[in-house]
Short mmCIF file of C-alpha atoms in Angstrom, two decimals:
data_model
loop_
_atom_site.label_atom_id
_atom_site.label_comp_id
_atom_site.label_asym_id
_atom_site.label_seq_id
_atom_site.Cartn_x
_atom_site.Cartn_y
_atom_site.Cartn_z
CA MET M 1 13.25 -20.15 3.56
CA PHE M 2 10.91 -20.06 6.55
CA SER M 3 9.64 -23.65 6.42
CA LYS M 4 11.05 -24.62 9.83
CA PHE M 5 8.16 -22.81 11.48
CA GLN M 6 5.92 -25.49 10.03
CA ASN M 7 7.76 -28.04 12.13
CA ILE M 8 6.97 -26.35 15.44
CA ALA M 9 3.34 -25.73 14.42
CA ILE M 10 2.90 -22.49 16.31
CA ILE M 11 0.81 -20.15 14.23
CA THR M 12 -2.38 -20.33 12.26
CA LEU M 13 -2.68 -16.90 10.71
CA LEU M 14 -5.23 -16.13 8.01
CA LEU M 15 -6.14 -12.72 6.68
CA LEU M 16 -9.51 -13.28 5.08
CA THR M 17 -8.71 -11.34 1.94
CA ALA M 18 -11.25 -13.28 -0.06
CA CYS M 19 -14.11 -11.68 1.84
CA SER M 20 -16.24 -9.07 0.17
CA LYS M 21 -15.59 -6.39 2.78
CA ASP M 22 -14.17 -3.13 1.44
CA GLN M 23 -10.70 -2.48 2.88
CA ASN M 24 -11.63 1.19 3.31
CA SER M 25 -14.74 0.39 5.33
CA ALA M 26 -14.07 1.08 9.02
CA PRO M 27 -15.91 -0.86 11.75
CA GLU M 28 -18.99 0.58 13.42
CA ASN M 29 -18.27 3.10 16.21
CA TYR M 30 -14.71 3.37 14.91
CA ASN M 31 -12.34 5.96 16.38
CA LEU M 32 -8.63 6.65 16.07
CA TYR M 33 -7.64 4.61 19.12
CA ASP M 34 -9.57 1.38 18.62
CA TYR M 35 -6.62 -0.60 17.25
CA PHE M 36 -4.34 0.48 20.12
CA PRO M 37 -6.46 0.32 23.30
CA LEU M 38 -4.79 1.51 26.50
CA GLU M 39 -6.53 0.93 29.84
CA ASN M 40 -5.28 -0.02 33.29
CA ASN M 41 -5.34 -3.79 34.00
CA ARG M 42 -5.68 -4.75 30.32
CA PHE M 43 -3.43 -7.73 29.49
CA TRP M 44 -2.26 -9.77 26.50
CA ILE M 45 -0.65 -13.23 26.48
CA TYR M 46 1.38 -14.29 23.44
CA GLN M 47 3.07 -17.40 22.13
CA CYS M 48 6.60 -16.46 21.07
CA ASP M 49 8.76 -18.65 18.85
CA SER M 50 12.10 -17.93 17.25
CA ILE M 51 14.61 -19.70 15.09
CA VAL M 52 18.22 -18.61 15.55
CA HIS M 53 20.48 -19.51 12.63
CA THR M 54 24.06 -19.94 13.83
CA ASP M 55 27.38 -19.61 12.02
CA ALA M 56 28.16 -23.31 12.35
CA ASP M 57 29.71 -24.77 9.18
CA ASP M 58 29.39 -21.47 7.29
CA ASN M 59 32.82 -22.03 5.74
CA ASN M 60 31.51 -25.07 3.91
CA VAL M 61 30.33 -24.68 0.33
CA PRO M 62 27.41 -24.94 0.20
CA ALA M 63 26.88 -23.70 3.76
CA THR M 64 25.08 -25.89 6.29
CA ASP M 65 22.21 -24.24 8.12
CA SER M 66 22.46 -24.90 11.88
CA THR M 67 19.50 -23.69 13.93
CA ILE M 68 18.33 -23.34 17.53
CA LEU M 69 14.62 -23.13 18.38
CA TYR M 70 13.24 -21.09 21.27
CA SER M 71 9.64 -21.01 22.51
CA TYR M 72 8.02 -19.25 25.46
CA GLU M 73 4.93 -17.33 26.54
CA LEU M 74 4.95 -13.56 26.99
CA LYS M 75 2.50 -11.55 29.08
CA GLU M 76 2.06 -7.79 28.85
CA GLN M 77 -0.15 -6.00 31.37
CA ILE M 78 -0.89 -2.31 31.81
CA ASP M 79 -0.24 -1.59 35.48
CA SER M 80 -0.61 2.18 35.80
CA SER M 81 -0.76 5.49 33.98
CA PHE M 82 1.09 8.79 34.34
CA ILE M 83 1.58 12.15 32.64
CA ASP M 84 4.85 12.14 30.71
CA GLY M 85 7.26 14.98 29.95
CA GLU M 86 5.18 16.04 26.95
CA GLY M 87 2.10 16.40 29.13
CA THR M 88 0.48 13.33 27.57
CA LEU M 89 -1.23 10.46 29.38
CA SER M 90 1.03 7.41 29.15
CA TYR M 91 0.74 3.83 30.38
CA ARG M 92 3.29 1.51 32.01
CA ILE M 93 3.29 -2.02 30.60
CA SER M 94 4.81 -4.72 32.78
CA ARG M 95 6.17 -7.65 30.80
CA TYR M 96 6.57 -11.25 31.98
CA LYS M 97 7.91 -14.47 30.51
CA ARG M 98 7.47 -18.19 31.15
CA LEU M 99 8.62 -21.30 29.31
CA SER M 100 5.24 -23.06 29.63
CA ASP M 101 1.76 -22.42 31.00
CA SER M 102 2.50 -24.64 34.01
CA LEU M 103 5.26 -22.32 35.27
CA PRO M 104 4.96 -18.99 37.12
CA TRP M 105 5.50 -15.72 35.30
CA GLN M 106 8.94 -14.13 35.59
CA PHE M 107 9.17 -10.34 35.39
CA ILE M 108 11.25 -9.01 32.45
CA ASN M 109 10.92 -5.23 32.25
CA ILE M 110 8.57 -2.27 31.79
CA TRP M 111 7.67 -0.62 28.51
CA VAL M 112 5.53 2.47 27.97
CA ALA M 113 2.75 3.27 25.48
CA LYS M 114 0.65 6.31 24.65
CA LEU M 115 -1.71 7.79 22.08
CA ASN M 116 -2.14 11.22 20.57
CA LEU M 117 -4.08 12.60 17.63
CA GLN M 118 -1.23 11.83 15.20
CA ASN M 119 0.00 8.39 16.21
CA ALA M 120 0.30 5.48 18.65
CA GLU M 121 3.69 5.11 20.34
CA ARG M 122 5.53 2.46 22.34
CA VAL M 123 8.82 2.80 24.19
CA GLU M 124 10.54 -0.58 23.89
CA ASP M 125 13.96 -1.07 25.51
CA ASN M 126 14.35 2.74 25.69
CA TYR M 127 13.54 3.27 21.99
CA ARG M 128 10.34 5.10 21.08
CA PHE M 129 8.55 3.71 18.02
CA ILE M 130 5.58 5.14 16.13
CA LYS M 131 3.52 1.99 15.77
CA LEU M 132 0.41 3.43 14.08
CA SER M 133 -0.17 6.66 12.20
CA PHE M 134 -3.55 8.44 12.19
CA PRO M 135 -5.78 8.62 10.30
CA ILE M 136 -5.50 4.99 9.21
CA LYS M 137 -5.35 4.91 5.42
CA LEU M 138 -4.27 2.13 3.09
CA ASN M 139 -0.61 2.52 2.03
CA SER M 140 -0.03 5.51 4.34
CA ILE M 141 3.72 5.86 4.96
CA TRP M 142 5.57 7.20 8.01
CA ASN M 143 8.97 6.89 9.70
CA GLY M 144 8.52 4.49 12.61
CA ASN M 145 11.86 5.64 14.05
CA ALA M 146 11.14 9.36 13.86
CA LYS M 147 11.35 9.64 17.66
CA ASN M 148 14.48 7.58 18.28
CA ILE M 149 18.12 7.55 17.16
CA LEU M 150 17.85 4.47 14.93
CA GLN M 151 18.04 4.61 11.16
CA PRO M 152 14.74 5.65 9.52
CA GLU M 153 12.32 2.83 8.74
CA GLU M 154 9.43 3.32 6.36
CA TYR M 155 6.27 1.92 7.92
CA ARG M 156 3.12 1.49 5.84
CA TYR M 157 -0.36 0.02 6.13
CA GLU M 158 -0.49 -3.16 4.07
CA SER M 159 -4.17 -3.80 4.79
CA ILE M 160 -6.84 -2.05 6.85
CA HIS M 161 -10.16 -3.05 8.40
CA LEU M 162 -9.97 -6.71 7.37
CA PRO M 163 -11.20 -9.71 9.41
CA ILE M 164 -8.53 -12.05 10.71
CA GLU M 165 -8.21 -15.38 12.50
CA ILE M 166 -5.23 -16.37 14.62
CA ASN M 167 -4.77 -19.19 17.14
CA ASN M 168 -8.52 -19.92 16.96
CA LEU M 169 -9.31 -16.30 17.85
CA SER M 170 -11.44 -14.41 15.33
CA PHE M 171 -11.50 -10.64 14.93
CA ASP M 172 -13.88 -8.66 12.76
CA SER M 173 -11.33 -6.01 11.79
CA SER M 174 -7.55 -5.64 11.72
CA VAL M 175 -4.80 -3.46 10.30
CA ALA M 176 -1.43 -4.81 9.14
CA VAL M 177 1.69 -2.64 9.28
CA ILE M 178 4.80 -3.46 7.26
CA GLN M 179 7.75 -2.01 9.17
CA ASN M 180 10.58 -3.22 6.97
CA ASP M 181 10.68 -5.26 3.77
CA PHE M 182 14.23 -5.42 2.44
CA SER M 183 15.69 -8.16 0.30
CA SER M 184 19.02 -8.56 -1.52
CA ILE M 185 21.26 -11.45 -2.56
CA ILE M 186 22.93 -11.38 0.88
CA ASN M 187 20.25 -10.07 3.27
CA ARG M 188 16.58 -10.48 4.11
CA ILE M 189 14.91 -8.17 6.66
CA TYR M 190 11.17 -8.34 7.21
CA LYS M 191 9.15 -6.83 10.05
CA LYS M 192 5.38 -6.76 10.38
CA GLU M 193 2.76 -6.18 13.08
CA ILE M 194 -1.00 -6.76 13.00
CA TYR M 195 -3.49 -4.98 15.26
CA ALA M 196 -7.10 -6.05 15.88
CA PHE M 197 -10.02 -3.72 16.52
CA LYS M 198 -10.48 -3.01 20.26
CA THR M 199 -7.81 -5.61 21.08
CA GLY M 200 -4.35 -4.30 20.16
CA MET M 201 -1.39 -6.13 18.68
CA ILE M 202 -2.20 -9.76 17.86
CA PHE M 203 0.76 -10.75 15.68
CA LYS M 204 4.37 -9.74 15.19
CA GLN M 205 6.98 -11.03 12.75
CA ALA M 206 10.64 -10.00 12.78
CA ASP M 207 13.20 -11.67 10.51
CA SER M 208 16.81 -10.63 9.94
CA LEU M 209 18.84 -13.07 7.88
CA THR M 210 22.21 -13.21 6.14
CA LEU M 211 22.08 -15.33 3.00
CA ARG M 212 24.43 -17.14 0.65
CA SER M 213 23.61 -18.18 -2.89
CA PHE M 214 25.45 -21.20 -4.30
CA THR M 215 24.61 -22.72 -7.68
CA GLY M 216 21.18 -21.15 -7.53
CA GLN M 217 20.34 -22.41 -4.03
CA VAL M 218 19.87 -19.83 -1.26
CA THR M 219 21.10 -20.81 2.21
CA ILE M 220 20.71 -18.94 5.48
CA LEU M 221 24.14 -18.22 6.98
CA ASN M 222 22.98 -16.63 10.23
CA GLY M 223 20.29 -14.45 11.77
CA PHE M 224 16.88 -15.05 13.29
CA GLU M 225 13.18 -15.48 12.55
CA TYR M 226 10.67 -14.44 15.22
CA ARG M 227 6.91 -14.88 15.54
CA GLN M 228 4.66 -13.56 18.33
CA SER M 229 0.98 -14.47 18.21
CA LEU M 230 -1.86 -13.70 20.60
CA LEU M 231 -3.19 -16.53 22.80
CA SER M 232 -5.55 -14.63 25.11
CA PHE M 233 -6.39 -11.14 26.32
CA GLY M 234 -8.65 -9.36 28.77
CA PHE M 235 -8.76 -7.32 31.98
#
């Protein structure tokens, strides 16, 4: 279903599950915040790729899948900090976009992030999400939408403290969060984020697809597939 991403060759993502490291073994000098670092001037640059499946020819049987591909780079940089209405230290994240690395960055918007003893939070497009829940334990479950008006979503840790390699960047330890994993004969919704130790989010997947089954073959009617993978980071 997701083979078109192979054609644009954007992501090399490998969780090294074959290693002998115990998933419950935290890194040295580990603390609650290491997977969600927040400091002024810290930045992340991502490669973003999406496939949009349009409604073209959906009345045909079987349906014909018509797609549009989008690719761009995204930069997020922490510009400043402030005390929010809950009396908690929060950070403003300026976000920029460009179609290639030869073009200047274009400002998009500002998001906000913060940490407390219970969780890590991000305000994205005016919706507050609970990205990580503390302490980090395998298969821990929480409502990622507990602090917004959206329908509840059951987040859970799929893996914890595992090494990972992505876009030729290697990280000694990461945690993977499944945010949604719903499948039926007419829908497929899958959302996942991966965070690396002392780095932050390094990978994001978000798929929302409407499907049709005809003589045993599943076709995508419409929807989108999105991948965001870390290219570089620093201060």
